[in-house]
Short mmCIF file of C-alpha atoms and ligand atoms in Angstrom, two decimals:
data_model
loop_
_atom_site.label_atom_id
_atom_site.label_comp_id
_atom_site.label_asym_id
_atom_site.label_seq_id
_atom_site.Cartn_x
_atom_site.Cartn_y
_atom_site.Cartn_z
CA MET A 5 101.34 95.78 129.13
CA GLU A 6 101.31 92.07 129.02
CA SER A 7 99.51 90.13 126.42
CA ASP A 8 96.49 88.12 127.19
CA HIS A 9 98.46 84.87 126.04
CA LYS A 10 101.08 85.73 128.50
CA LYS A 11 98.53 86.44 131.18
CA ARG A 12 96.76 83.24 130.64
CA LYS A 13 100.07 81.25 130.86
CA LYS A 14 101.07 82.70 133.83
CA ASN A 15 97.93 82.03 135.77
CA GLN A 16 97.90 78.38 134.59
CA PRO A 17 97.66 75.92 137.63
CA LEU A 18 99.74 73.41 135.90
CA SER A 19 102.35 73.59 133.25
CA LEU A 20 104.91 71.77 131.43
CA GLY A 21 108.71 72.63 132.10
CA ILE A 22 110.74 72.81 128.94
CA THR A 23 112.54 69.53 129.06
CA ALA A 24 108.99 67.54 129.24
CA GLN A 25 107.65 69.64 126.18
CA GLY A 26 107.51 66.99 123.51
CA LEU A 27 109.28 64.31 125.55
CA PRO A 28 107.89 61.21 124.10
CA LEU A 29 107.09 57.67 125.86
CA SER A 30 110.10 55.49 125.18
CA ALA A 31 109.34 53.53 122.06
CA THR A 32 109.47 50.26 123.50
CA LEU A 33 107.32 50.54 126.48
CA ALA A 34 105.11 52.65 124.03
CA ILE A 35 104.34 49.93 121.65
CA ASP A 36 104.37 47.41 124.49
CA GLU A 37 101.40 49.32 126.17
CA LEU A 38 99.67 49.90 122.59
CA ILE A 39 99.82 46.45 121.86
CA ALA A 40 98.12 45.11 125.18
CA LYS A 41 95.55 47.58 124.35
CA LYS A 42 95.10 46.16 120.83
CA LYS A 43 95.11 42.79 122.13
CA GLN A 44 91.81 43.40 124.39
CA THR A 45 89.86 44.77 121.21
CA ASN A 46 91.53 42.29 118.65
CA ASP A 47 90.91 38.71 118.09
CA GLU A 48 92.94 38.09 115.34
CA ARG A 49 96.44 36.66 116.27
CA LEU A 50 98.92 39.40 116.51
CA LEU A 51 102.42 38.82 116.19
CA HIS A 52 104.10 41.13 119.03
CA MET A 53 107.62 41.73 117.98
CA GLY A 54 108.03 45.15 119.29
CA PHE A 55 109.20 44.71 122.84
CA GLY A 56 112.21 42.94 124.31
CA GLU A 57 112.37 41.02 127.45
CA SER A 58 112.82 37.54 128.55
CA SER A 59 109.74 35.99 130.03
CA LEU A 60 111.04 32.69 131.02
CA PRO A 61 109.78 31.29 134.30
CA LEU A 62 111.71 32.62 137.18
CA HIS A 63 114.02 30.43 138.87
CA PRO A 64 112.47 28.85 142.11
CA ALA A 65 115.62 29.58 144.07
CA LEU A 66 115.25 33.32 143.09
CA ARG A 67 111.55 32.98 144.04
CA LYS A 68 112.53 31.46 147.29
CA ALA A 69 115.30 34.16 148.29
CA LEU A 70 112.67 37.04 147.49
CA SER A 71 110.07 35.51 149.83
CA ASP A 72 112.61 34.86 152.28
CA ALA A 73 113.70 38.74 152.08
CA ALA A 74 110.34 40.25 152.22
CA THR A 75 110.84 41.42 155.79
CA TYR A 76 113.68 43.60 154.74
CA THR A 77 111.67 46.56 154.83
CA ARG A 78 114.20 49.46 155.83
CA TYR A 79 116.30 51.59 153.52
CA GLY A 80 119.70 50.04 152.68
CA PRO A 81 122.75 51.56 151.72
CA VAL A 82 122.41 53.75 148.71
CA ARG A 83 125.38 51.97 146.60
CA GLY A 84 123.72 48.52 147.22
CA ILE A 85 124.22 45.92 149.86
CA LEU A 86 127.69 44.66 150.36
CA GLU A 87 126.79 41.09 150.19
CA LEU A 88 125.44 41.80 146.54
CA ARG A 89 128.52 43.69 145.47
CA GLN A 90 130.73 41.23 146.58
CA ALA A 91 128.77 38.42 144.76
CA ILE A 92 128.98 40.39 141.59
CA ALA A 93 132.51 41.08 141.76
CA SER A 94 133.19 37.32 142.21
CA TYR A 95 130.53 36.36 139.56
CA LEU A 96 132.50 38.64 137.06
CA GLY A 97 135.80 36.77 137.82
CA ARG A 98 134.26 33.51 137.71
CA THR A 99 132.16 33.55 134.64
CA ARG A 100 134.03 36.35 132.87
CA GLY A 101 137.55 36.74 133.77
CA ILE A 102 136.99 40.17 134.87
CA THR A 103 139.11 41.17 137.76
CA CYS A 104 137.04 43.50 140.14
CA GLU A 105 136.35 44.27 143.68
CA SER A 106 133.22 44.97 145.33
CA GLN A 107 133.86 48.61 146.03
CA GLN A 108 133.99 49.31 142.28
CA VAL A 109 130.31 47.84 142.26
CA VAL A 110 127.12 50.04 142.36
CA ILE A 111 123.67 49.12 142.43
CA GLY A 112 120.67 50.67 141.09
CA PRO A 113 116.89 50.48 140.22
CA GLY A 114 117.55 48.79 136.75
CA SER A 115 120.73 49.51 134.42
CA LYS A 116 118.63 52.17 132.81
CA ALA A 117 118.76 54.37 136.04
CA LEU A 118 122.40 53.91 136.16
CA ILE A 119 122.85 54.89 132.32
CA TYR A 120 120.71 58.12 133.40
CA ALA A 121 123.07 58.68 136.41
CA LEU A 122 126.25 58.27 134.36
CA LEU A 123 125.08 60.62 131.72
CA ARG A 124 123.84 63.15 133.81
CA LEU A 125 127.41 63.18 135.82
CA LEU A 126 129.98 62.54 133.44
CA GLU A 127 132.01 65.17 131.44
CA GLY A 128 131.22 65.92 127.69
CA ASP A 129 129.37 64.34 124.95
CA VAL A 130 127.87 61.02 123.92
CA LEU A 131 129.26 59.16 120.83
CA LEU A 132 126.51 56.69 119.87
CA PRO A 133 126.41 54.08 117.22
CA SER A 134 123.88 54.39 114.60
CA PRO A 135 121.57 52.19 115.19
CA SER A 136 121.53 51.64 118.97
CA TRP A 137 119.01 51.06 121.67
CA VAL A 138 116.35 53.27 121.80
CA SER A 139 116.94 54.87 125.02
CA TYR A 140 120.81 56.06 124.80
CA ALA A 141 120.11 59.21 122.92
CA PRO A 142 116.72 60.50 124.72
CA ILE A 143 118.81 59.72 128.24
CA ALA A 144 121.79 61.47 127.05
CA ARG A 145 119.52 64.32 126.01
CA LEU A 146 118.16 64.30 129.56
CA GLY A 147 121.41 64.30 130.77
CA GLY A 148 122.16 67.74 129.01
CA LYS A 149 124.35 65.90 126.43
CA ARG A 150 125.04 66.26 122.78
CA VAL A 151 124.64 63.27 121.11
CA ILE A 152 127.00 62.30 118.25
CA PRO A 153 126.12 59.31 115.77
CA VAL A 154 128.78 56.96 114.72
CA GLN A 155 127.87 55.52 111.43
CA THR A 156 127.94 52.03 110.85
CA ASP A 157 127.76 49.50 107.74
CA PRO A 158 124.76 47.19 107.75
CA GLU A 159 126.73 44.87 105.38
CA ASP A 160 129.50 45.02 108.34
CA HIS A 161 126.92 43.56 110.71
CA HIS A 162 126.71 47.09 112.18
CA THR A 163 130.37 46.79 113.64
CA LEU A 164 132.01 49.87 115.05
CA ARG A 165 135.24 50.79 113.35
CA ALA A 166 138.20 52.45 114.88
CA GLU A 167 138.83 54.44 111.51
CA VAL A 168 135.08 55.69 111.75
CA LEU A 169 135.19 56.58 115.37
CA ALA A 170 138.41 58.82 114.74
CA GLU A 171 137.14 60.63 111.98
CA THR A 172 133.49 61.16 113.80
CA VAL A 173 135.46 62.62 116.49
CA ARG A 174 137.33 64.89 114.42
CA LEU A 175 134.71 66.41 112.75
CA ALA A 176 132.51 66.68 116.13
CA LYS A 177 135.13 68.48 117.53
CA LYS A 178 135.50 70.71 114.59
CA ASP A 179 131.80 71.26 115.03
CA GLY A 180 132.35 72.47 118.70
CA ALA A 181 131.43 69.36 120.24
CA ASN A 182 133.38 67.76 123.29
CA PRO A 183 133.17 63.99 122.67
CA ARG A 184 134.16 62.16 125.87
CA MET A 185 132.26 58.93 126.04
CA LEU A 186 131.10 56.13 123.62
CA ILE A 187 128.26 53.72 124.52
CA ILE A 188 128.97 50.18 123.16
CA ASN A 189 126.47 47.21 123.43
CA SER A 190 127.45 43.63 122.76
CA PRO A 191 125.14 41.53 122.18
CA ASP A 192 123.57 44.35 120.66
CA ASN A 193 120.01 45.79 120.70
CA PRO A 194 118.62 46.22 117.83
CA THR A 195 120.94 44.16 115.65
CA GLY A 196 121.70 41.11 117.46
CA GLY A 197 125.43 41.50 116.57
CA MET A 198 128.49 40.92 118.97
CA PHE A 199 131.76 42.33 118.75
CA ASP A 200 134.74 39.52 118.34
CA GLU A 201 137.70 39.78 120.35
CA GLU A 202 139.74 41.74 117.71
CA ASP A 203 136.74 44.29 117.44
CA VAL A 204 136.59 44.65 121.12
CA LYS A 205 140.69 45.26 121.39
CA ALA A 206 140.48 47.57 118.67
CA ILE A 207 137.61 49.93 120.21
CA ALA A 208 139.44 49.61 123.78
CA GLU A 209 142.89 50.70 122.05
CA TRP A 210 141.33 53.76 120.19
CA ALA A 211 139.51 54.91 123.36
CA ARG A 212 142.53 54.79 125.33
CA SER A 213 144.58 56.49 122.77
CA GLU A 214 141.83 59.35 122.86
CA GLY A 215 141.14 59.44 126.41
CA ILE A 216 137.65 58.23 125.72
CA THR A 217 135.46 56.63 128.39
CA LEU A 218 133.73 53.44 126.96
CA ILE A 219 130.20 52.54 128.46
CA SER A 220 129.87 49.27 127.87
CA ASP A 221 126.26 47.99 128.16
CA GLU A 222 126.41 44.14 128.68
CA ILE A 223 123.16 43.47 129.72
CA TYR A 224 122.78 40.57 127.13
CA ALA A 225 126.08 39.06 127.82
CA GLU A 226 124.97 35.74 129.18
CA LEU A 227 122.53 35.43 126.08
CA ALA A 228 125.26 34.80 123.91
CA HIS A 229 123.80 31.92 121.34
CA GLY A 230 127.17 30.23 121.24
CA TRP A 231 129.20 30.79 118.19
CA ARG A 232 130.70 34.21 119.30
CA LYS A 233 132.03 34.61 122.65
CA HIS A 234 131.31 37.47 124.67
CA VAL A 235 134.29 39.63 125.51
CA SER A 236 134.36 42.68 127.63
CA PRO A 237 136.83 45.69 126.77
CA PHE A 238 136.77 45.97 130.78
CA GLN A 239 139.68 43.29 130.30
CA PHE A 240 141.64 45.52 128.00
CA TYR A 241 140.71 49.15 129.14
CA PRO A 242 140.05 48.81 132.99
CA GLU A 243 140.86 52.25 133.76
CA GLY A 244 138.43 53.90 131.21
CA THR A 245 135.59 51.29 130.84
CA ILE A 246 132.29 51.26 132.79
CA LEU A 247 130.61 48.03 132.65
CA LEU A 248 126.76 47.72 133.20
CA ALA A 249 124.44 44.83 133.20
CA GLY A 250 121.62 43.71 135.55
CA LEU A 251 118.98 40.88 136.15
CA SER A 252 116.38 41.74 133.77
CA LYS A 253 117.36 39.75 130.72
CA THR A 254 119.43 36.93 132.18
CA PHE A 255 117.41 35.86 135.04
CA SER A 256 114.07 36.83 133.39
CA ALA A 257 113.24 39.71 135.74
CA GLY A 258 112.89 42.86 134.29
CA GLY A 259 110.16 43.92 136.43
CA TRP A 260 112.29 43.31 139.53
CA ARG A 261 114.59 46.59 138.58
CA LEU A 262 117.96 45.89 139.67
CA GLY A 263 121.06 46.74 137.53
CA TYR A 264 124.62 47.47 138.50
CA ALA A 265 127.62 49.21 137.18
CA VAL A 266 131.36 48.54 137.92
CA LEU A 267 133.55 51.44 137.78
CA PRO A 268 137.47 51.37 137.15
CA ALA A 269 139.43 50.98 140.11
CA THR A 270 140.95 54.46 140.08
CA GLU A 271 140.68 57.45 142.03
CA THR A 272 138.17 59.04 139.51
CA GLY A 273 136.31 55.87 139.51
CA GLU A 274 135.64 56.41 143.04
CA LYS A 275 134.70 60.00 142.55
CA VAL A 276 132.28 58.70 139.90
CA ILE A 277 130.79 56.04 142.35
CA ASN A 278 130.18 58.83 145.09
CA ALA A 279 128.51 61.00 142.46
CA ILE A 280 126.12 58.09 141.65
CA ARG A 281 125.62 57.68 145.29
CA ALA A 282 124.83 61.65 145.64
CA LEU A 283 122.37 61.54 142.75
CA GLY A 284 121.05 57.93 143.77
CA SER A 285 120.52 59.25 147.33
CA GLU A 286 118.23 62.20 146.13
CA VAL A 287 116.43 60.10 143.21
CA TRP A 288 116.04 56.38 144.34
CA SER A 289 117.56 56.45 147.78
CA THR A 290 118.02 52.38 147.54
CA THR A 291 117.32 49.83 145.45
CA ALA A 292 114.79 47.51 146.97
CA THR A 293 116.33 45.55 149.60
CA PRO A 294 114.46 42.33 149.20
CA ILE A 295 115.30 42.34 145.38
CA GLN A 296 118.85 42.98 146.20
CA LYS A 297 118.96 39.90 148.44
CA ALA A 298 117.38 37.66 146.15
CA ALA A 299 120.07 39.09 143.36
CA VAL A 300 122.58 37.60 145.94
CA GLU A 301 121.41 34.31 145.04
CA ALA A 302 121.39 34.94 141.43
CA TYR A 303 125.10 35.77 141.39
CA SER A 304 126.24 33.39 143.60
CA PRO A 305 127.67 29.69 142.60
CA ASN A 306 124.49 27.54 141.92
CA LYS A 307 124.60 24.88 139.51
CA SER A 308 120.98 24.90 138.65
CA ILE A 309 120.70 28.77 138.13
CA GLU A 310 123.73 28.46 135.77
CA LYS A 311 122.21 25.63 133.67
CA TYR A 312 118.76 27.97 133.64
CA VAL A 313 120.83 30.75 132.34
CA LYS A 314 122.50 28.38 129.76
CA ALA A 315 119.07 26.83 128.62
CA SER A 316 117.65 30.41 128.27
CA ALA A 317 120.65 31.42 125.98
CA LYS A 318 120.03 28.48 123.94
CA ILE A 319 116.21 28.89 123.66
CA PHE A 320 116.77 32.62 122.35
CA GLY A 321 119.42 31.62 120.08
CA TYR A 322 117.08 28.94 118.63
CA THR A 323 114.27 31.01 117.75
CA THR A 324 116.03 33.90 116.74
CA GLU A 325 118.17 31.94 114.37
CA GLU A 326 115.19 30.03 113.05
CA LEU A 327 113.29 33.46 112.17
CA TYR A 328 116.52 34.66 110.79
CA LYS A 329 116.84 31.51 108.24
CA THR A 330 113.37 32.50 107.44
CA TYR A 331 114.20 36.16 106.56
CA ILE A 332 117.30 34.94 104.27
CA ASP A 333 115.22 32.61 102.65
CA VAL A 334 112.48 35.00 101.59
CA GLY A 335 115.02 37.45 100.49
CA ILE A 336 115.00 40.20 103.45
CA LEU A 337 118.45 41.27 103.95
CA CYS A 338 119.43 40.71 107.70
CA ALA A 339 122.81 39.93 109.57
CA ARG A 340 123.24 36.79 111.43
CA PRO A 341 122.26 37.15 115.31
CA ALA A 342 124.87 36.25 117.57
CA GLY A 343 123.11 37.01 120.77
CA GLY A 344 120.04 38.37 122.56
CA PHE A 345 116.59 38.19 121.21
CA TYR A 346 116.57 40.76 118.33
CA LEU A 347 116.80 40.62 114.57
CA TYR A 348 117.35 43.84 112.34
CA PRO A 349 115.71 42.80 108.91
CA ASP A 350 116.31 45.19 106.15
CA PHE A 351 113.36 45.44 103.42
CA GLU A 352 115.16 47.65 101.02
CA PRO A 353 114.78 45.05 98.48
CA PHE A 354 111.30 45.47 98.43
CA ARG A 355 111.35 49.30 98.40
CA LYS A 356 109.42 49.78 94.92
CA ALA A 357 106.90 47.16 96.17
CA LEU A 358 106.40 48.92 99.41
CA GLU A 359 106.30 52.18 97.75
CA LYS A 360 102.96 50.75 95.72
CA GLU A 361 101.72 50.35 99.26
CA GLY A 362 102.34 53.67 100.33
CA VAL A 363 105.15 52.67 102.49
CA ARG A 364 108.49 55.05 101.97
CA SER A 365 109.75 55.50 105.55
CA GLY A 366 110.80 52.74 108.40
CA LYS A 367 107.81 54.49 110.23
CA GLU A 368 105.13 54.02 107.53
CA LEU A 369 106.52 50.26 107.12
CA SER A 370 105.91 49.57 110.98
CA THR A 371 102.60 51.14 110.66
CA TYR A 372 101.82 49.07 107.31
CA LEU A 373 102.81 45.87 108.98
CA LEU A 374 100.78 46.69 112.04
CA GLU A 375 97.52 47.49 110.55
CA LYS A 376 97.85 45.22 107.40
CA TRP A 377 99.62 42.03 109.02
CA ASN A 378 99.18 42.40 112.55
CA ILE A 379 103.13 42.50 113.07
CA ALA A 380 104.41 44.94 115.72
CA ALA A 381 107.76 45.87 115.47
CA LEU A 382 109.97 49.01 115.89
CA PRO A 383 111.45 51.23 112.88
CA ALA A 384 114.96 52.04 112.40
CA SER A 385 114.27 55.64 113.33
CA ALA A 386 113.48 54.75 116.85
CA PHE A 387 117.21 53.24 117.10
CA GLY A 388 118.64 56.69 115.45
CA GLU A 389 118.56 56.12 111.94
CA GLU A 390 117.21 57.92 108.91
CA ASP A 391 113.52 57.98 108.58
CA ALA A 392 113.75 56.65 105.16
CA VAL A 393 115.77 53.45 106.24
CA LEU A 394 113.58 50.36 105.70
CA ARG A 395 115.08 48.33 108.67
CA LEU A 396 112.83 47.15 111.63
CA ARG A 397 113.89 45.75 115.03
CA THR A 398 112.07 42.52 115.35
CA SER A 399 112.36 41.05 118.81
CA THR A 400 111.99 37.34 119.04
CA ASN A 401 111.52 36.61 122.76
CA THR A 402 107.63 36.50 122.27
CA LEU A 403 108.23 33.47 119.83
CA VAL A 404 109.19 31.57 123.17
CA GLU A 405 105.59 30.63 124.01
CA PRO A 406 104.63 27.02 124.31
CA GLY A 407 101.53 25.64 122.53
CA ASN A 408 98.30 24.31 123.96
CA VAL A 409 98.66 25.70 127.45
CA HIS A 410 95.64 27.70 128.87
CA THR A 411 96.66 28.82 132.30
CA PRO A 412 99.95 30.57 133.88
CA GLN A 413 100.42 27.56 135.93
CA GLU A 414 100.32 25.23 132.70
CA ARG A 415 102.65 27.73 130.80
CA GLU A 416 105.40 27.81 133.44
CA LYS A 417 105.25 23.93 133.49
CA ALA A 418 105.48 23.68 129.60
CA LEU A 419 108.37 26.27 129.93
CA TRP A 420 110.45 24.28 132.70
CA ARG A 421 110.01 21.31 130.64
CA ILE A 422 111.74 23.00 127.47
CA LEU A 423 114.24 24.44 129.63
CA ASP A 424 115.29 20.90 130.66
CA GLU A 425 115.15 19.20 127.41
CA VAL A 426 117.21 22.24 125.84
CA LEU A 427 119.86 21.19 128.49
CA GLU A 428 119.59 17.62 127.55
CA ASP A 429 119.58 18.46 123.64
CA ASN A 430 116.31 16.63 123.08
CA PHE A 431 114.38 19.77 122.72
CA ASP A 432 111.20 19.04 120.65
CA HIS A 433 111.16 22.78 118.80
CA ASP A 434 107.61 22.94 119.60
CA PHE A 435 106.91 26.70 119.28
CA PRO A 436 103.41 27.19 117.37
CA ILE A 437 104.15 30.89 117.38
CA LEU A 438 107.41 30.39 115.60
CA SER A 439 105.75 28.85 112.83
CA PHE A 440 103.20 31.17 112.75
CA ALA A 441 105.77 33.91 112.70
CA LYS A 442 107.51 32.13 109.70
CA GLU A 443 104.44 31.66 107.73
CA ARG A 444 103.20 35.52 108.30
CA TRP A 445 106.49 36.89 107.15
CA THR A 446 106.76 34.98 104.49
CA LYS A 447 103.05 35.99 103.63
CA VAL A 448 104.05 39.46 103.51
CA ILE A 449 107.20 38.91 101.20
CA LYS A 450 105.22 37.05 98.69
CA HIS A 451 102.21 39.70 98.62
CA LEU A 452 104.98 42.23 98.44
CA THR A 453 106.91 40.15 95.73
CA ASN A 454 103.80 39.99 93.24
CA LYS A 455 103.56 43.77 93.42
CA ARG A 456 107.03 44.11 92.11
N1 PMP B 514 120.41 48.30 127.74
C1 PMP B 514 119.70 47.58 126.64
C2 PMP B 514 120.41 47.45 125.38
C3 PMP B 514 118.34 47.10 126.75
O1 PMP B 514 117.86 46.72 125.99
C4 PMP B 514 117.82 47.29 128.43
C5 PMP B 514 116.15 46.79 128.34
N2 PMP B 514 115.24 47.66 128.34
C6 PMP B 514 118.55 47.89 129.08
C7 PMP B 514 119.57 48.73 129.07
C8 PMP B 514 117.80 48.35 130.54
O2 PMP B 514 117.77 47.18 131.19
P1 PMP B 514 117.12 47.55 132.71
O3 PMP B 514 117.10 48.80 133.14
O4 PMP B 514 116.00 46.72 132.82
O5 PMP B 514 118.40 46.66 133.67
N1 LIG B 515 114.83 46.17 126.64
C1 LIG B 515 113.57 46.23 126.11
C2 LIG B 515 113.50 46.71 124.69
O1 LIG B 515 114.57 47.40 123.98
C3 LIG B 515 112.62 47.14 126.81
C4 LIG B 515 112.58 47.47 128.13
C5 LIG B 515 113.14 49.02 128.08
O2 LIG B 515 112.86 49.67 127.04
O3 LIG B 515 113.14 49.34 129.44
O4 LIG B 515 112.70 46.16 123.81
#
C-alpha cells in the first residue's frame, strides 16, 4: 500500500527535481539583489562591496554599433558570426601575442554559459584552487563533476604551486577521482592576484606532463593594474589550454552577455567546439546578433576604445590600491592586488575581538559587517574556503563613483571626464565614496582594536 505521503507527492502538480533541490542563487547575484532591496528601505549610506562589475560608461562607438545592428533580428550561427570570431582571433594576436584562428573561437551568451558547456562536456573531474570564483564549483556540480580543491597559501598570495597540484592529483586519484582539468583565473576573482610568467610556465608544464586541460579564465586580463603583465598559458600550452573571456569587464557591458572561448587548434579542440555548438544549439541557439555585431567594434583596432580600456584599468587599479593601503595601515592582512577590482582581506588578527562581537566564521563576519556597519562583502566560504576562515571578498568597483552628480547623464559626463584625465595623468582622484570606504573600514578596525 502506498503511504499517504507518497500519494500526496505523486499527485503534486509541481515539484522540483533532484538537481534543483537546495540549489541556491549564486552568492554574487544574491547579495546584489539583497542590497538593491535594502537600499530602497534604508537611508543610511551603504557600502556595497559584494558584487563585481564594471559600470563605467559604455564607449560611444559600441553604443552606435549596437544601435546600427538593431535590425539584425534573425537567428545567427550557433558558434558565433565569422566577423566576430575573426576580430577576436586577431585581437588576441595583436594585444597578447596569442596565435589562433577564427575557427578556434566560439561565442556564447556570457563566458559563464561557456564555462557551463565546457564543464558539462569535457571528461573527468575538476581541480579548483581554493579560493576561487563563486560560480565554478556550482557549475561543475551542475555538470555532474566532482570538485577537487587545490590548497593555496595566503602568504604566497594564493598562487598555485605545481608541487601542491601534483600532491592533490595523487591523493584525488587514490580516492577514486579522475582529475582531468584545472580552472585558473588571472587576474583573480576573489584575490586580485596575478600569476607572473614563471608561475604560468610552471603550471603549464605541470599540466602538459599530467595531460590536464587548463581552463584559463582571462575575463580580467585587460584590467591588469600595470605592475604585473598578464601572461596566458595558451602561449606555452596551446594544445591543452582553453582560454575564456568576454565583453563584461573590459568593455563595461556585463548585461550584454557576450563571452568567448578559444580552443586548441587540434582535432580534439575542433570536436569540443562541435560539442559546444551541439549543446548551444539546444539551449541558447545563438548569441544575440546585434550584441555580436557591436562586439566586432570592441575587438577591432580602434585607438579611442583602446585608450578607454587602458583608462578603466588605471581607475580600478587606483581605487583598489588605495583601499588596499588602508587595509594594511589599519592592520588587516591583505595581498597586494595586481588586476581587476577585488581585494581579499583577512581579519584573522582580529579574531579575538570579533569573538566578543559574536563572530566566529566568515559568514558571521559578513552578516556582522552588513548589520552593524552597512558594509556588504562576501565571505571566504562563498569561494570554497572553510567556514572558520575570516577572509572576505571586497569588490572595489562601486568606489568608482563621481561625487556631486544627480542624474545618470551627469554621472556619465563626470566619468568621461575622469577617464580622459586618467589618460593625461592629471586625475584629481575625486571619489568621495572611496574616502568614505576608507573611513568606514578604519572605524570598524578601531572599534575592534578597542575590544581587544
Ligand atoms: N569569471 C569570473 C572570474 C568572473 O568574475 C565573471 C563575472 N561574473 C565571469 C567569469 C563571468 O562573466 P560573463 O558571464 O559576464 O562573461
Ligand atoms: N563577476 C561578478 C562577481 O563575481 C558578478 C557577476 C556574476 O556572478 O555573474 O561578483
